[in-house]
C-alpha atoms as an extended CHARMM CRD file, in Angstrom:
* protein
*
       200  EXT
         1         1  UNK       CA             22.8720000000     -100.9930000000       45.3160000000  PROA      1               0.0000000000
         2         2  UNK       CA             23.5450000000     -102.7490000000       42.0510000000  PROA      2               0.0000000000
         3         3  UNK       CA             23.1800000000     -100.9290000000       38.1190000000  PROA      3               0.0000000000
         4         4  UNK       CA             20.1500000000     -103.2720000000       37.8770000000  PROA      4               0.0000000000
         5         5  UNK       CA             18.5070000000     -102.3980000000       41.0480000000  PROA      5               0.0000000000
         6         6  UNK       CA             19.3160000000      -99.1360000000       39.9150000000  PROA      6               0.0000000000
         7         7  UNK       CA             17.5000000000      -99.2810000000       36.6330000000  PROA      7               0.0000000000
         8         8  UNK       CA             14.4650000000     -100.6670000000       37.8540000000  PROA      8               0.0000000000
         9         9  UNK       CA             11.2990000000      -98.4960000000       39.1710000000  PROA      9               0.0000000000
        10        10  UNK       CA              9.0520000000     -100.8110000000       41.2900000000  PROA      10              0.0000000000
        11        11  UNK       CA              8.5480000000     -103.7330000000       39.2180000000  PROA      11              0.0000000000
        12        12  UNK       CA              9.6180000000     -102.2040000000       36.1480000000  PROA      12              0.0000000000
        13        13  UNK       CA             12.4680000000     -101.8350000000       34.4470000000  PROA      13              0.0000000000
        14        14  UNK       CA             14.1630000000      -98.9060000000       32.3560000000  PROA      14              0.0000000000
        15        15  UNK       CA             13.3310000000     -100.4360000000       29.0230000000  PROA      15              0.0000000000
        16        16  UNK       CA              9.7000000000     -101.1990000000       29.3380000000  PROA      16              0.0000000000
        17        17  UNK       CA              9.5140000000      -97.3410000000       31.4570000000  PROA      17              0.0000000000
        18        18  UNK       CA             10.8780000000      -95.9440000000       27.5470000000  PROA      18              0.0000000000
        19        19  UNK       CA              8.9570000000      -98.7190000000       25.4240000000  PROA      19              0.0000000000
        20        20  UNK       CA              6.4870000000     -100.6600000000       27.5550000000  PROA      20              0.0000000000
        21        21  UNK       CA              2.7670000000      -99.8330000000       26.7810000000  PROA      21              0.0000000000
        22        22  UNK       CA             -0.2730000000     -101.9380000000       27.1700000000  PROA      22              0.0000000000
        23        23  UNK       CA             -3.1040000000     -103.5780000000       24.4980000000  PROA      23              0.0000000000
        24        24  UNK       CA             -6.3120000000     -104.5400000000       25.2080000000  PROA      24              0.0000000000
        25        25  UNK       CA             -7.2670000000     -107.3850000000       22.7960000000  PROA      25              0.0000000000
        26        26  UNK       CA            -10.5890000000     -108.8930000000       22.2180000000  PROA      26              0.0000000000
        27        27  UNK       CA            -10.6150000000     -112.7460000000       20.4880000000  PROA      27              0.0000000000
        28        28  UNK       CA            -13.3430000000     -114.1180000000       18.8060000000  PROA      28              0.0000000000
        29        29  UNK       CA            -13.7000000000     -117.4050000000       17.7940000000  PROA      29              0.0000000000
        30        30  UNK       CA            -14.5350000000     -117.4220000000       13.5060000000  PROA      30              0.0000000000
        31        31  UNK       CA            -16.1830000000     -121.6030000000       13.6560000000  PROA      31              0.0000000000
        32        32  UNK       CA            -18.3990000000     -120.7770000000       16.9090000000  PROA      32              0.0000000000
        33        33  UNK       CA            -20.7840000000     -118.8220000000       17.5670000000  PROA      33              0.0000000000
        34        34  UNK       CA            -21.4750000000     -119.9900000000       20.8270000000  PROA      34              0.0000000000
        35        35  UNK       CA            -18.3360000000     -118.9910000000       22.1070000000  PROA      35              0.0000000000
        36        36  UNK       CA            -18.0490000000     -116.0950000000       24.1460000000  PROA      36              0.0000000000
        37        37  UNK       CA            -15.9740000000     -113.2650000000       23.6320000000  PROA      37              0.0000000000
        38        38  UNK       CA            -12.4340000000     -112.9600000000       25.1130000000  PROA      38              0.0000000000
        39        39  UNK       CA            -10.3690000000     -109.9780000000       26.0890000000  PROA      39              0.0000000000
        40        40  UNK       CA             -6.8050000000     -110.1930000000       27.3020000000  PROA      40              0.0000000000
        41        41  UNK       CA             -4.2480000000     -107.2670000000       28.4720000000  PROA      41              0.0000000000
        42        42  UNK       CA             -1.2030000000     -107.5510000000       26.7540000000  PROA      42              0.0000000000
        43        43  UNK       CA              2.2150000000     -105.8730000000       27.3770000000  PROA      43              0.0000000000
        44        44  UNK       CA              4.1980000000     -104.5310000000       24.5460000000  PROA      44              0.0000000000
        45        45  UNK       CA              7.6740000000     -102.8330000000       23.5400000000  PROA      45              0.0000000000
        46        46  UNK       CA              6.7390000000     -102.7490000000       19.9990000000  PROA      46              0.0000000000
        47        47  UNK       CA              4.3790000000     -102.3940000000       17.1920000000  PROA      47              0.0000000000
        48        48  UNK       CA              4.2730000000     -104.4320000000       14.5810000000  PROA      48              0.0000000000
        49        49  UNK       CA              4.0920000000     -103.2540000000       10.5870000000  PROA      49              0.0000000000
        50        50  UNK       CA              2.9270000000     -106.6350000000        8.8800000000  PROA      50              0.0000000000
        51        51  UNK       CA              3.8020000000     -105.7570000000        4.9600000000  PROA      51              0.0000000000
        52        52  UNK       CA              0.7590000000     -107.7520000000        3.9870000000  PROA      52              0.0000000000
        53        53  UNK       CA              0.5000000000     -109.6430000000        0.5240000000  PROA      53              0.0000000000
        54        54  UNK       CA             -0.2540000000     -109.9090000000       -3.2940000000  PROA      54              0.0000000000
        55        55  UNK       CA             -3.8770000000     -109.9330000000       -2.0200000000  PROA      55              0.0000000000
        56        56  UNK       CA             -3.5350000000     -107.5300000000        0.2820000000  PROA      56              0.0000000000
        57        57  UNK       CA             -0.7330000000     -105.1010000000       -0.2960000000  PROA      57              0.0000000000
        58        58  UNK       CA              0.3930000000     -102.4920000000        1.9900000000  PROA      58              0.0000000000
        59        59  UNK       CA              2.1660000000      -99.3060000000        0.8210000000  PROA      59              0.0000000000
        60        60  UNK       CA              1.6830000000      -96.9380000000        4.1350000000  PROA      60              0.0000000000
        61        61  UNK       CA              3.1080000000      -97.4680000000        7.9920000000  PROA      61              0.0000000000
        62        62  UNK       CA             -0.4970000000      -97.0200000000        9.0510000000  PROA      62              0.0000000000
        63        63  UNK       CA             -2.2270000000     -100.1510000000        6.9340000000  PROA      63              0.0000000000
        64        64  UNK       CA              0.5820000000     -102.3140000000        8.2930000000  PROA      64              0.0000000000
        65        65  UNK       CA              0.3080000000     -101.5700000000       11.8070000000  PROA      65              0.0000000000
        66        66  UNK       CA             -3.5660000000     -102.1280000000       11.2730000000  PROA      66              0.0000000000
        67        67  UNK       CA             -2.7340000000     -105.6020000000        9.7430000000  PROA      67              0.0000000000
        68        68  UNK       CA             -0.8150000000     -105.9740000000       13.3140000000  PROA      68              0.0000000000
        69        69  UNK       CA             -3.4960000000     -105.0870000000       15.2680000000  PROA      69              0.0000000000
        70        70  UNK       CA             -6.2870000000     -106.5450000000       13.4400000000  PROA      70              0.0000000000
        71        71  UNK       CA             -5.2110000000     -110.5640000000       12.5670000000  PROA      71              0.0000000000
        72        72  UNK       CA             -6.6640000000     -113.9710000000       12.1590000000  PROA      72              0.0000000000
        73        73  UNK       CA             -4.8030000000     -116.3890000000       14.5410000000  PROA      73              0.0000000000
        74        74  UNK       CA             -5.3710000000     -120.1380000000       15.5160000000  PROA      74              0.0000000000
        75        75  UNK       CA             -5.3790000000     -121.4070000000       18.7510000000  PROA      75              0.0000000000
        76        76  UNK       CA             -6.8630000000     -123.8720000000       21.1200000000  PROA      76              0.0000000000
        77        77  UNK       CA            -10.6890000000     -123.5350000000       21.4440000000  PROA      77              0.0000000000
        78        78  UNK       CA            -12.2950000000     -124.5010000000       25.0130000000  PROA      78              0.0000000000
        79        79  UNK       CA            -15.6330000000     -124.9240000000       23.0400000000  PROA      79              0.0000000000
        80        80  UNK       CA            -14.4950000000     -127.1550000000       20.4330000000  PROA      80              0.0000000000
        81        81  UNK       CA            -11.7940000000     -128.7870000000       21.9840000000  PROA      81              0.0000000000
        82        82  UNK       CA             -8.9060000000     -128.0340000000       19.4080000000  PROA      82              0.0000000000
        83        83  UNK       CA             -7.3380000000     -126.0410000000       17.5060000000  PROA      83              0.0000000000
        84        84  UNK       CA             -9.5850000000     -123.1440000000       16.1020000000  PROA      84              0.0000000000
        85        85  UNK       CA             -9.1000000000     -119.7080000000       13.9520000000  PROA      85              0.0000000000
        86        86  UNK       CA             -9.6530000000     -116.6670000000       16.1970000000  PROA      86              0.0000000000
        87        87  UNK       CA            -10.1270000000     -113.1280000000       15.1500000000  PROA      87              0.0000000000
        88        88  UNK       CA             -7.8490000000     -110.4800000000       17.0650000000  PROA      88              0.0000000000
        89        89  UNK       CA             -8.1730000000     -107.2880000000       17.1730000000  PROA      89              0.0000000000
        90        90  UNK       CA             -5.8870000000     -105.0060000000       19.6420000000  PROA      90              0.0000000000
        91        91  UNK       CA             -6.4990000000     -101.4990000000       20.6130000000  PROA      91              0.0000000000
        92        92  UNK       CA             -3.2750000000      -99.7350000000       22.6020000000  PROA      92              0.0000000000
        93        93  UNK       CA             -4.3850000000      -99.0150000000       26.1120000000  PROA      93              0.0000000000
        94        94  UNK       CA             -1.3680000000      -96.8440000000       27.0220000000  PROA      94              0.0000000000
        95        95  UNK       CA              1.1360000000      -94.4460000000       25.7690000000  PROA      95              0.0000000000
        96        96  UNK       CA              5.3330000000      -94.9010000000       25.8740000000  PROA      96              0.0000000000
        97        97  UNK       CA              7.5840000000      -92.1950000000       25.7310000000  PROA      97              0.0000000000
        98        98  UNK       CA              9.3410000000      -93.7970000000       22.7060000000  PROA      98              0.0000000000
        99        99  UNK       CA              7.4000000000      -96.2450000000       19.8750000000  PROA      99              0.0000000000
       100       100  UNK       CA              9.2850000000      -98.7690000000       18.3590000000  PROA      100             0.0000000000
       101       101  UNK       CA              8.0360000000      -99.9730000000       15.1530000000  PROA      101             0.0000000000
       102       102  UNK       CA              9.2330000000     -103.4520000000       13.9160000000  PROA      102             0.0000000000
       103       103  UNK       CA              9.0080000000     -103.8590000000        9.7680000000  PROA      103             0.0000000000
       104       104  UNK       CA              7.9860000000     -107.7920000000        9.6980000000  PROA      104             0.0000000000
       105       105  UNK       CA              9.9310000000     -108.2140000000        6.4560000000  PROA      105             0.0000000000
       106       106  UNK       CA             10.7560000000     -112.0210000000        7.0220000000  PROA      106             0.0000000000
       107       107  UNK       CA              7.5970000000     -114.3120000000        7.2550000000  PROA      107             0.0000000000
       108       108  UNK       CA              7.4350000000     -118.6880000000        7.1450000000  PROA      108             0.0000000000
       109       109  UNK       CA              5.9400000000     -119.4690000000        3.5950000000  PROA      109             0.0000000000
       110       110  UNK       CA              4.0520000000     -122.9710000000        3.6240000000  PROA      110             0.0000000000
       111       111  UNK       CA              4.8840000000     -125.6680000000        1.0920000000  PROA      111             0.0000000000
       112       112  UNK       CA              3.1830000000     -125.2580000000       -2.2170000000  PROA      112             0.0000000000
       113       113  UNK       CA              2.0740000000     -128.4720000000       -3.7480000000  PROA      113             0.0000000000
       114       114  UNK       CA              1.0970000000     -126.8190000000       -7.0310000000  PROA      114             0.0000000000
       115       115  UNK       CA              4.4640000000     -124.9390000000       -7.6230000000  PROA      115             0.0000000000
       116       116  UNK       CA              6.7110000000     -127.3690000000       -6.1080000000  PROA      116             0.0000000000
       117       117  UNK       CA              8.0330000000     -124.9700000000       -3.2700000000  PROA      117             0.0000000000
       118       118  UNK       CA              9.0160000000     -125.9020000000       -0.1000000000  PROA      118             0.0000000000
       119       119  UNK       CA              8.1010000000     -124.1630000000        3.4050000000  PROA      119             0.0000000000
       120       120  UNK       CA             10.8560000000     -121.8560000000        4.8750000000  PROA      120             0.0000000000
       121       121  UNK       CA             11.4150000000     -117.8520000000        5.6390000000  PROA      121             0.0000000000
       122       122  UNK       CA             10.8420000000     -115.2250000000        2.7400000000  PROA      122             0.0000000000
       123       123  UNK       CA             11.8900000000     -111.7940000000        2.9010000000  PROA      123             0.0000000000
       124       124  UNK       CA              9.1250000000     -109.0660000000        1.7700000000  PROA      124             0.0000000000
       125       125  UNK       CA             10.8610000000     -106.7410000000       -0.0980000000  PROA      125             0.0000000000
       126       126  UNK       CA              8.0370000000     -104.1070000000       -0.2720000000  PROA      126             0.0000000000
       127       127  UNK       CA              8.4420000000     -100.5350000000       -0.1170000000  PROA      127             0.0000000000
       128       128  UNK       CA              6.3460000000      -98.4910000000        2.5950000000  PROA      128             0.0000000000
       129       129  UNK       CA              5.9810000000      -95.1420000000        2.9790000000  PROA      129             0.0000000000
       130       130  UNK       CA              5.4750000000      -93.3990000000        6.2860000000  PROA      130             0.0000000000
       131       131  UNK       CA              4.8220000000      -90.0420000000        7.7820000000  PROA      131             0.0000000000
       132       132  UNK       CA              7.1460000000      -87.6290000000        9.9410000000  PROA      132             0.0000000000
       133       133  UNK       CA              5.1170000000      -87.7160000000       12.8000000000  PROA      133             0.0000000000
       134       134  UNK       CA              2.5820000000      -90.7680000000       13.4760000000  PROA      134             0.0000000000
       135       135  UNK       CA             -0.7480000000      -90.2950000000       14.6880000000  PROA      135             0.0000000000
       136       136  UNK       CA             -1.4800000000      -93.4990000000       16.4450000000  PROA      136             0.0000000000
       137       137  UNK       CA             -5.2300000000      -91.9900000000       17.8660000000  PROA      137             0.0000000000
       138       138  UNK       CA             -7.2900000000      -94.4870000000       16.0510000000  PROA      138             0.0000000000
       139       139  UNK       CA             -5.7330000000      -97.6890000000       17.5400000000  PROA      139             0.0000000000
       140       140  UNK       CA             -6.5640000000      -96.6780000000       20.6600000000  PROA      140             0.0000000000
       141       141  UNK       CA             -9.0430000000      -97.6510000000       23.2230000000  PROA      141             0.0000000000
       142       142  UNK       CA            -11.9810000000      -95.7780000000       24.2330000000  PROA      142             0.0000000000
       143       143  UNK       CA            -10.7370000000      -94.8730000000       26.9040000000  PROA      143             0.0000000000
       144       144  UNK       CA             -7.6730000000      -93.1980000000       25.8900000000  PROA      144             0.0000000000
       145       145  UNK       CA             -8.9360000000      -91.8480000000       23.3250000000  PROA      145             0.0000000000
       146       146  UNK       CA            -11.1850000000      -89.6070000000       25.4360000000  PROA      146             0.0000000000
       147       147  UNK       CA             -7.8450000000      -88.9480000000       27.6320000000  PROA      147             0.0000000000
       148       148  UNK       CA             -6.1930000000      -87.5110000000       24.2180000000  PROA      148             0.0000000000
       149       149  UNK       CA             -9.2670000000      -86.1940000000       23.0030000000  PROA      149             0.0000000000
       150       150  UNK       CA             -9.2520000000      -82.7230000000       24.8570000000  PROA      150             0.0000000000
       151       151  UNK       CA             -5.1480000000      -82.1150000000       23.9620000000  PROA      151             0.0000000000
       152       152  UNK       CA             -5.7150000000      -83.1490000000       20.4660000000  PROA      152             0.0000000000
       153       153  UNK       CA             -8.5380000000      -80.0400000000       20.2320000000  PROA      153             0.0000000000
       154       154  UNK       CA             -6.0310000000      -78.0990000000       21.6550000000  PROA      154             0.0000000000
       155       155  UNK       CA             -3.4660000000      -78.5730000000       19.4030000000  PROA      155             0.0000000000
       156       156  UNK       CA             -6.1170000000      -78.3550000000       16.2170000000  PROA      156             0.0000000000
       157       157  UNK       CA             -7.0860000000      -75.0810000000       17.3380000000  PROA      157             0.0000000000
       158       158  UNK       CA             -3.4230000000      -73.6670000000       17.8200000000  PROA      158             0.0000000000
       159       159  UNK       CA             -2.8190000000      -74.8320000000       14.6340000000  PROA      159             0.0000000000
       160       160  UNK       CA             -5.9680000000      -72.9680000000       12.5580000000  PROA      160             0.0000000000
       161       161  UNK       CA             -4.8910000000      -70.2080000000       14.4790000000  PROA      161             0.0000000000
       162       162  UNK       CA             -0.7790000000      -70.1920000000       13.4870000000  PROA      162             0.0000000000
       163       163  UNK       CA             -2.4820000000      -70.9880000000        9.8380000000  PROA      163             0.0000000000
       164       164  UNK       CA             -4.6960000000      -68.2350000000        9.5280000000  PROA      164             0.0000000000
       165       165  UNK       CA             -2.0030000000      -65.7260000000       10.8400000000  PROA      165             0.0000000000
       166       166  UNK       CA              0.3350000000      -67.1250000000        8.1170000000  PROA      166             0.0000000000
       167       167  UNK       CA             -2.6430000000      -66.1240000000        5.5350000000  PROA      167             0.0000000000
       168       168  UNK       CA             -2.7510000000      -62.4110000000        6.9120000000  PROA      168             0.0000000000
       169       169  UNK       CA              0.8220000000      -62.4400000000        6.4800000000  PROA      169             0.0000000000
       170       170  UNK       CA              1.0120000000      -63.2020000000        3.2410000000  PROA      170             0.0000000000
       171       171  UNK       CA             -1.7040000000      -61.1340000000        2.1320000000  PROA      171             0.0000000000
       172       172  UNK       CA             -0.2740000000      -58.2980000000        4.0050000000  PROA      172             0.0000000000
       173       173  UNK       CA              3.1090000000      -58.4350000000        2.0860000000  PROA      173             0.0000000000
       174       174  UNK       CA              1.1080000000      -59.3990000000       -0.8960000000  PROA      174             0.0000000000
       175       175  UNK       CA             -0.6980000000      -55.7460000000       -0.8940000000  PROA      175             0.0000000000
       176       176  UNK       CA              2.3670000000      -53.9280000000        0.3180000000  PROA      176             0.0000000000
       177       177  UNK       CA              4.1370000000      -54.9770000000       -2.6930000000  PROA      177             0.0000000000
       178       178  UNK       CA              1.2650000000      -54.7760000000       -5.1010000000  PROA      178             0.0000000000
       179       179  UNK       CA              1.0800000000      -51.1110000000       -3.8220000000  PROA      179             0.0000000000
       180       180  UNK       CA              5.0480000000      -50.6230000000       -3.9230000000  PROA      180             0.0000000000
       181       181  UNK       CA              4.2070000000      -51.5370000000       -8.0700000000  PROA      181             0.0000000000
       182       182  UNK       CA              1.4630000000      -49.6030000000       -8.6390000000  PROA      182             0.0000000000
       183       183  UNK       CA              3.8390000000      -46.3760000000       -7.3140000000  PROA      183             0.0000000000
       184       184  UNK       CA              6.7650000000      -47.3680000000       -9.1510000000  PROA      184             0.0000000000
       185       185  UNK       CA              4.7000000000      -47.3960000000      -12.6320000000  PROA      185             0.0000000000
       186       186  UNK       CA              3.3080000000      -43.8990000000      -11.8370000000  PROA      186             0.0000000000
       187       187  UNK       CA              7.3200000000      -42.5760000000      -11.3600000000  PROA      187             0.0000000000
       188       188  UNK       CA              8.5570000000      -44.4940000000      -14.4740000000  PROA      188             0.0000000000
       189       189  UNK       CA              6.1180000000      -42.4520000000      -16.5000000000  PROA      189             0.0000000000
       190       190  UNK       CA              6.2530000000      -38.7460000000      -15.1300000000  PROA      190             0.0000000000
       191       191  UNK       CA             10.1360000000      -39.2630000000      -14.9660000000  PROA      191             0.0000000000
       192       192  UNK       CA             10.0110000000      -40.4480000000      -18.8620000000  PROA      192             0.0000000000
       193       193  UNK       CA             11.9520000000      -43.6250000000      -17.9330000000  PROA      193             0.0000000000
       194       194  UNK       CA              9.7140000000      -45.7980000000      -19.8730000000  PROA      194             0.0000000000
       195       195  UNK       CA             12.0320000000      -45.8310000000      -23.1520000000  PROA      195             0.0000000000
       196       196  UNK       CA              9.8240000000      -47.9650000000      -25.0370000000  PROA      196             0.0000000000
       197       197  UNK       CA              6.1140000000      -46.5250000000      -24.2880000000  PROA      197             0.0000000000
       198       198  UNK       CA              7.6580000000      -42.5900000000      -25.3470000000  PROA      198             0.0000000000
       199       199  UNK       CA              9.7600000000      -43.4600000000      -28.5560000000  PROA      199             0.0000000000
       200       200  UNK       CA              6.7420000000      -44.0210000000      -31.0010000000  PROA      200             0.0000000000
């Protein structure tokens, strides 16, 4: 048996079994109305964090991966006969053990007529902030969202319930030591220890 036959599980292989998730997109053609919806399964190893522009800026891992998601593409319309602007919008059908997340920092700038530019690469230099832990639940599909539904109350309710413990905690220790105070003041003055209150 060889490594890769060894890496392989069925018709899949160690890399998409870490990475590998599906997306369910729907396309809709923008210039006809006529034209029926389209949806497409899609396999993926990535997400994609589009860093947007001066119109449309993005400052947050979630609004880029949206962009991602959620795009206007052209391609060849059966309707029309050509070339046609479609609107995409993908929904993650499955879950990997790992995500990757690709920054698209490098995009192909058209020619500008107006300011003399010519078309090549440009590198967005933006700065996005993201979170510790990602919650990718609202680009999912329907359907896996009611799969993650049940585990996410779960985990909500754990967590009110580790939160409110932490509140009696504190407002245990609060009293104790508002109480060790109030018991301390009463000794300082029957002992005469309080210098400054006595020496009027």
């Amino acid at each position: 048996m060889t490594f890769a036959t060894q890496m392989k599980e069925g018709n899949k292989s160690a890399i998409d079994r870490m990475f590998g998730f599906n997306i369910k997109a729907k396309y809709k053609c923008i210039e006809s109305e006529a034209e029926g919806e389209e949806e497409k399964e899609e396999n993926a190893r990535k997400l994609c964090c589009f860093l947007g522009n001066q119109l449309q800026p993005v400052d947050h891992l979630h609004q880029g991966i949206k962009l991602g998601l959620e795009e206007t593409i052209e391609k060849t319309s059966p309707s029309l006969g050509r070339m046609a602007h479609y609107a995409k919008v993908g929904r993650i059908d499955s879950l990997p053990d790992y995500f990757v997340v690709h920054f698209v920092r490098f995009e192909w700038k058209k020619a500008h007529e107006l300011a003399r530019t010519d078309a090549g690469k440009t590198k967005m230099c933006r700065k996005v902030s993201f979170p510790q832990k990602m919650d990718i639940y609202e680009f999912c599909t329907e359907s896996l969202k009611k799969k993650l539904r049940v585990a996410r109350i779960v985990q909500a309710e754990r967590a009110e319930r580790e939160a409110s413990l932490r509140n009696e905690e504190k407002s245990k220790k609060a009293g104790e030591e508002k109480k060790e105070g109030g018991e301390g003041e009463k000794k300082s003055v029957k002992g005469f220890r309080g210098v400054k209150e006595i020496s009027a």
